[in-house]
Structures are given as structure tokens and as C-alpha cells.
Amino acid sequence: MLTVDFSRFPLAPGDRVLDLGCGAGRHAFECYRRGARVVALDQNGEEIREVAKWFAAMKEAGEAPEGATATAMEGDALALPFPDESFDVVIISEVMEHIPDDKGVLAEMVRVLKPGGRIAITVPRYGPEKVCWALSDAYHEVEGGHIRIYKADELVGKVREAGLKPYGSHHAHALHSPYWWLKCAFGVDNDKALPVRAYHKLLVWDIMKKPLATRLAEQALNPLIGKSFVVYATKPHLPRLAEADGVAAE
């Protein structure tokens, strides 16, 4: 289940991609399939080991085009172990709501992104997330849990302040909002409640079968109750010194 829409976020074979806070690796795997040179980074060593196993399995199965590469590694989002301007693309999905110094993370992403490079940021959407917080303290008051809820204009403003140029946004996963509301209402660790189990089966069926009816329903509902808010931005090219000083370049 992808949150980033690659029809709005073009990826070319050979692009060097950083999936920051990759988690289970869903976006990293998609980029690898599209021929990118992928680095999947997360602070959770157990998840990184699983991502590395999946990368190896994908290579063995021939799922990635020739020239594509994939590396999984542990790392700190506030101190990325890469030189300046290392990546053509950076993805950070459902991560920034966990990190106290979100401006520091943005600064690091901008540092390692090449001029002209693209960045995709996804966070839980304000409205559905407020419902979850209202229904359950356990949903967010856990170690490593969500520490803030972004309003759309707040996140876009921080993206601009970091020196990026937003070019698009949308909402995603409307069908998942009711699932999390049910989870919060019946207990976030209670997977045995009948409504939770029934809705989970619906989501699994939808992900596996991709029926037209649910695709259309989600498309219609995303602007209203989409679980995630997605922002796309580019890193502007800096003007050459002579041009910046108002002198014609030779």
C-alpha cells in the first residue's frame, strides 16, 4: 500500500533515492522495482534487517531492472551519514509526526538532496488524526508514538521555510481512517473486537483485489477523510554567483 503517488512524483531509472524512516520498506521496494538506486534507512535495526532480506529476495526473483541497486541501513534522521547533495529523490512517509526536531529532519533532507531533486513527505492528516487522539490516549501516548498533529498549511509552511518549493499535495487512504477510529474506540491493542476484525478483512481484500468500486469510493472520500496528507516539493537550483549579483554571465 503506497502513500506516495508516483504519477505525481516521477522517478527515473538510475535515480538515487533515500527512503528515510523506511519502516517495513514499502516505498523503497517500489522505487527498486522502478529501477532506482535505493537506500532504505531507519533507526529500527530489526526492521532494517527484514528490509534487507526482502531486497535480496527481490533481486533473486528478478523483480528489479538491471542497474537498480538497494541498500538497507540503520541511521539517525537528524545526522544522515551521507555527503551533501547525494540523492535525486528523498521520501519520508509517516515519520515526521514522531520526531521532536522536525525542522532538523527537514534540514538534513534538504542537505542531502541535489538541487533540482524531489522530495515527498507524508504525515497523518489533521482531522482523522484528531479523532484518533480523542478516542484513545494509548494511540499516541506510547514510546516513539505521535507527538504532534500537522495542519496542512503548517507542514507546507515548514517545507517552504526549509528552502524547498512545494508543487503539489493530496490526501490518501480514506478507507483506512474508519479502521483506525474503530481500533481507537475498541482499544488499539484489541484486534479481537468483531468490528475491528471485520473491517481489517475488508482492507486486506481491498489491497489484494483492488476492486473498482472501492478504488472509486476511496478516490471520492480522500478529500474528506483521507488518513494521510502528502506534500511534494523540489529543491531549487541556486543561481550562479554572477547572475545573483546582477552581472551577465559570459
CSV table of C-alpha atoms in Angstrom, one decimal:
chain,number,residue,atom,x,y,z
A,1,MET,CA,0.0,0.0,0.0
A,2,LEU,CA,1.7,3.1,-1.2
A,3,THR,CA,1.1,6.6,0.1
A,4,VAL,CA,3.3,8.4,-2.4
A,5,ASP,CA,1.6,8.7,-5.8
A,6,PHE,CA,4.3,8.1,-8.4
A,7,SER,CA,2.2,9.6,-11.1
A,8,ARG,CA,2.7,12.9,-9.4
A,9,PHE,CA,6.2,12.1,-8.2
A,10,PRO,CA,8.2,11.0,-11.2
A,11,LEU,CA,11.0,8.5,-10.7
A,12,ALA,CA,13.6,7.7,-13.4
A,13,PRO,CA,15.7,4.6,-13.7
A,14,GLY,CA,19.0,5.3,-12.1
A,15,ASP,CA,17.7,7.9,-9.7
A,16,ARG,CA,19.4,7.8,-6.3
A,17,VAL,CA,16.7,7.5,-3.7
A,18,LEU,CA,16.7,7.8,0.1
A,19,ASP,CA,13.7,6.3,1.8
A,20,LEU,CA,14.1,8.0,5.2
A,21,GLY,CA,12.4,6.2,8.1
A,22,CYS,CA,11.6,3.4,5.7
A,23,GLY,CA,9.8,1.2,8.2
A,24,ALA,CA,8.8,-2.1,6.5
A,25,GLY,CA,10.1,-0.7,3.2
A,26,ARG,CA,7.0,-0.4,1.1
A,27,HIS,CA,8.2,2.8,-0.8
A,28,ALA,CA,11.8,1.5,-1.0
A,29,PHE,CA,10.6,-1.7,-2.7
A,30,GLU,CA,8.5,0.3,-5.2
A,31,CYS,CA,11.5,2.5,-6.1
A,32,TYR,CA,13.7,-0.5,-6.5
A,33,ARG,CA,11.2,-2.1,-8.9
A,34,ARG,CA,11.3,1.1,-10.9
A,35,GLY,CA,15.0,0.9,-11.4
A,36,ALA,CA,16.3,3.3,-8.8
A,37,ARG,CA,19.4,3.1,-6.7
A,38,VAL,CA,17.8,2.9,-3.3
A,39,VAL,CA,19.0,3.5,0.2
A,40,ALA,CA,16.4,2.5,2.8
A,41,LEU,CA,17.3,4.0,6.2
A,42,ASP,CA,15.7,3.5,9.6
A,43,GLN,CA,16.7,3.6,13.2
A,44,ASN,CA,15.0,0.3,13.9
A,45,GLY,CA,17.6,-2.4,13.3
A,46,GLU,CA,15.1,-5.3,13.3
A,47,GLU,CA,13.0,-3.7,10.5
A,48,ILE,CA,16.2,-2.9,8.5
A,49,ARG,CA,17.2,-6.5,8.6
A,50,GLU,CA,13.8,-7.5,7.3
A,51,VAL,CA,14.0,-4.9,4.5
A,52,ALA,CA,17.5,-6.2,3.6
A,53,LYS,CA,16.1,-9.7,3.3
A,54,TRP,CA,13.3,-8.5,1.0
A,55,PHE,CA,15.7,-6.6,-1.2
A,56,ALA,CA,17.8,-9.8,-1.6
A,57,ALA,CA,14.6,-11.8,-2.4
A,58,MET,CA,13.5,-9.3,-5.0
A,59,LYS,CA,16.9,-9.4,-6.7
A,60,GLU,CA,16.9,-13.2,-6.7
A,61,ALA,CA,13.4,-13.2,-8.2
A,62,GLY,CA,14.4,-10.7,-10.9
A,63,GLU,CA,11.9,-8.1,-9.7
A,64,ALA,CA,14.3,-5.2,-10.1
A,65,PRO,CA,15.6,-4.0,-13.5
A,66,GLU,CA,19.3,-4.2,-14.5
A,67,GLY,CA,21.2,-1.3,-12.9
A,68,ALA,CA,18.9,-0.9,-9.9
A,69,THR,CA,20.6,-1.3,-6.5
A,70,ALA,CA,19.2,-1.5,-3.0
A,71,THR,CA,20.8,-1.0,0.4
A,72,ALA,CA,19.2,-1.2,3.9
A,73,MET,CA,21.0,0.5,6.8
A,74,GLU,CA,20.4,1.8,10.3
A,75,GLY,CA,20.8,5.6,10.8
A,76,ASP,CA,19.7,8.7,12.5
A,77,ALA,CA,17.4,11.1,10.6
A,78,LEU,CA,19.0,14.0,12.4
A,79,ALA,CA,22.5,13.1,11.4
A,80,LEU,CA,22.4,11.4,8.0
A,81,PRO,CA,25.6,9.6,7.1
A,82,PHE,CA,25.7,11.0,3.5
A,83,PRO,CA,27.6,13.9,1.8
A,84,ASP,CA,25.7,17.0,0.7
A,85,GLU,CA,23.7,16.6,-2.5
A,86,SER,CA,23.8,12.8,-2.5
A,87,PHE,CA,20.3,12.0,-3.7
A,88,ASP,CA,17.9,12.8,-6.5
A,89,VAL,CA,14.9,11.8,-4.5
A,90,VAL,CA,14.0,11.7,-0.8
A,91,ILE,CA,10.9,10.1,0.6
A,92,ILE,CA,9.8,10.4,4.2
A,93,SER,CA,6.5,8.7,4.9
A,94,GLU,CA,4.6,8.8,8.2
A,95,VAL,CA,7.8,9.7,10.2
A,96,MET,CA,7.9,13.4,11.0
A,97,GLU,CA,5.0,13.2,13.4
A,98,HIS,CA,7.2,11.0,15.6
A,99,ILE,CA,10.3,13.4,15.8
A,100,PRO,CA,10.5,16.3,18.1
A,101,ASP,CA,13.0,18.2,15.9
A,102,ASP,CA,11.1,18.1,12.7
A,103,LYS,CA,12.8,21.2,11.4
A,104,GLY,CA,16.2,19.4,11.9
A,105,VAL,CA,15.0,16.5,9.9
A,106,LEU,CA,13.9,18.8,7.1
A,107,ALA,CA,17.3,20.5,7.1
A,108,GLU,CA,19.1,17.2,6.8
A,109,MET,CA,16.8,16.1,3.9
A,110,VAL,CA,17.5,19.3,2.1
A,111,ARG,CA,21.2,19.0,2.7
A,112,VAL,CA,21.5,15.5,1.1
A,113,LEU,CA,19.1,16.3,-1.8
A,114,LYS,CA,20.6,17.5,-5.0
A,115,PRO,CA,19.5,20.9,-6.5
A,116,GLY,CA,16.5,20.1,-8.7
A,117,GLY,CA,15.8,17.0,-6.7
A,118,ARG,CA,12.4,16.0,-5.5
A,119,ILE,CA,11.0,15.2,-2.0
A,120,ALA,CA,7.8,13.5,-0.9
A,121,ILE,CA,6.6,14.0,2.7
A,122,THR,CA,3.5,12.2,4.2
A,123,VAL,CA,2.0,12.7,7.6
A,124,PRO,CA,-1.3,11.7,9.3
A,125,ARG,CA,-4.0,14.2,8.3
A,126,TYR,CA,-5.2,16.7,10.9
A,127,GLY,CA,-9.0,15.7,11.0
A,128,PRO,CA,-8.8,11.9,11.1
A,129,GLU,CA,-5.8,12.1,13.5
A,130,LYS,CA,-7.7,14.4,15.9
A,131,VAL,CA,-10.5,11.8,16.0
A,132,CYS,CA,-7.9,9.1,16.9
A,133,TRP,CA,-6.4,11.2,19.7
A,134,ALA,CA,-9.8,12.0,21.1
A,135,LEU,CA,-10.9,8.3,21.2
A,136,SER,CA,-7.7,6.9,22.6
A,137,ASP,CA,-4.7,8.1,24.7
A,138,ALA,CA,-3.0,4.8,24.1
A,139,TYR,CA,-3.0,5.6,20.3
A,140,HIS,CA,-0.4,8.3,20.7
A,141,GLU,CA,0.9,8.2,24.3
A,142,VAL,CA,3.4,5.5,23.7
A,143,GLU,CA,7.2,5.5,23.4
A,144,GLY,CA,8.0,6.5,19.9
A,145,GLY,CA,4.4,7.5,19.2
A,146,HIS,CA,2.9,10.5,17.5
A,147,ILE,CA,3.9,13.7,19.3
A,148,ARG,CA,2.1,16.3,17.0
A,149,ILE,CA,-0.7,16.6,14.5
A,150,TYR,CA,0.1,18.7,11.5
A,151,LYS,CA,-2.3,21.1,9.8
A,152,ALA,CA,-1.8,21.1,6.1
A,153,ASP,CA,-0.7,24.8,5.9
A,154,GLU,CA,1.6,24.3,8.8
A,155,LEU,CA,3.5,21.4,7.1
A,156,VAL,CA,3.6,23.3,3.8
A,157,GLY,CA,5.0,26.3,5.6
A,158,LYS,CA,7.8,24.3,7.2
A,159,VAL,CA,8.6,22.8,3.8
A,160,ARG,CA,9.0,26.3,2.4
A,161,GLU,CA,11.0,27.5,5.4
A,162,ALA,CA,13.4,24.7,4.8
A,163,GLY,CA,14.2,26.1,1.3
A,164,LEU,CA,12.0,23.7,-0.7
A,165,LYS,CA,9.4,24.6,-3.3
A,166,PRO,CA,6.1,22.7,-2.9
A,167,TYR,CA,4.5,21.8,-6.2
A,168,GLY,CA,1.6,19.5,-5.2
A,169,SER,CA,-0.4,17.8,-2.4
A,170,HIS,CA,-3.2,15.4,-1.9
A,171,HIS,CA,-4.8,13.1,0.6
A,172,ALA,CA,-4.6,9.3,0.7
A,173,HIS,CA,-6.1,6.2,2.3
A,174,ALA,CA,-9.6,7.3,3.2
A,175,LEU,CA,-10.7,3.8,3.7
A,176,HIS,CA,-8.2,3.4,6.5
A,177,SER,CA,-9.5,6.2,8.6
A,178,PRO,CA,-12.6,4.3,9.9
A,179,TYR,CA,-10.3,1.3,10.7
A,180,TRP,CA,-8.2,3.4,13.0
A,181,TRP,CA,-11.2,5.0,14.6
A,182,LEU,CA,-12.5,1.5,15.4
A,183,LYS,CA,-9.1,0.5,16.7
A,184,CYS,CA,-9.1,3.5,19.0
A,185,ALA,CA,-12.7,3.0,20.1
A,186,PHE,CA,-12.2,-0.7,21.0
A,187,GLY,CA,-8.6,-0.5,22.1
A,188,VAL,CA,-5.6,-0.1,20.0
A,189,ASP,CA,-4.2,-3.5,21.1
A,190,ASN,CA,-7.6,-5.2,20.8
A,191,ASP,CA,-7.6,-7.0,17.5
A,192,LYS,CA,-10.3,-9.4,18.5
A,193,ALA,CA,-13.2,-6.9,18.6
A,194,LEU,CA,-15.6,-8.0,15.8
A,195,PRO,CA,-15.9,-4.6,14.1
A,196,VAL,CA,-12.1,-4.3,14.0
A,197,ARG,CA,-11.6,-7.8,12.6
A,198,ALA,CA,-14.4,-7.3,10.0
A,199,TYR,CA,-13.0,-4.0,8.8
A,200,HIS,CA,-9.5,-5.4,8.7
A,201,LYS,CA,-10.7,-8.2,6.4
A,202,LEU,CA,-12.3,-5.6,4.1
A,203,LEU,CA,-9.0,-3.7,3.9
A,204,VAL,CA,-7.0,-6.8,3.2
A,205,TRP,CA,-9.5,-7.8,0.5
A,206,ASP,CA,-9.3,-4.3,-1.0
A,207,ILE,CA,-5.5,-4.3,-1.1
A,208,MET,CA,-5.3,-7.7,-2.6
A,209,LYS,CA,-8.1,-7.5,-5.2
A,210,LYS,CA,-8.1,-3.7,-5.9
A,211,PRO,CA,-11.8,-3.7,-7.0
A,212,LEU,CA,-13.0,-0.7,-9.0
A,213,ALA,CA,-15.8,0.0,-6.5
A,214,THR,CA,-13.5,0.6,-3.6
A,215,ARG,CA,-11.0,2.5,-5.7
A,216,LEU,CA,-13.7,4.9,-6.8
A,217,ALA,CA,-15.0,5.2,-3.2
A,218,GLU,CA,-11.6,6.0,-1.8
A,219,GLN,CA,-10.9,8.5,-4.6
A,220,ALA,CA,-14.2,10.3,-3.7
A,221,LEU,CA,-13.6,10.1,0.1
A,222,ASN,CA,-9.9,11.1,0.1
A,223,PRO,CA,-10.6,14.8,0.1
A,224,LEU,CA,-12.9,14.3,3.1
A,225,ILE,CA,-11.4,11.7,5.4
A,226,GLY,CA,-8.1,10.7,3.8
A,227,LYS,CA,-5.8,9.3,6.5
A,228,SER,CA,-2.6,10.8,5.1
A,229,PHE,CA,-1.6,14.2,3.8
A,230,VAL,CA,1.1,14.2,1.1
A,231,VAL,CA,3.3,17.1,0.0
A,232,TYR,CA,5.6,17.1,-3.0
A,233,ALA,CA,8.4,19.6,-3.3
A,234,THR,CA,11.6,20.3,-5.2
A,235,LYS,CA,14.9,21.8,-4.2
A,236,PRO,CA,15.6,24.9,-6.3
A,237,HIS,CA,18.8,25.3,-8.2
A,238,LEU,CA,20.8,28.1,-6.7
A,239,PRO,CA,21.6,31.0,-9.1
A,240,ARG,CA,25.2,31.3,-10.3
A,241,LEU,CA,27.1,33.9,-8.4
A,242,ALA,CA,27.4,36.2,-11.3
A,243,GLU,CA,23.7,36.1,-12.0
A,244,ALA,CA,22.9,36.6,-8.3
A,245,ASP,CA,25.0,39.7,-8.3
A,246,GLY,CA,23.2,41.0,-11.4
A,247,VAL,CA,26.1,40.6,-13.7
A,248,ALA,CA,25.5,38.9,-17.1
A,249,ALA,CA,27.2,35.5,-17.3
A,250,GLU,CA,29.7,35.1,-20.0
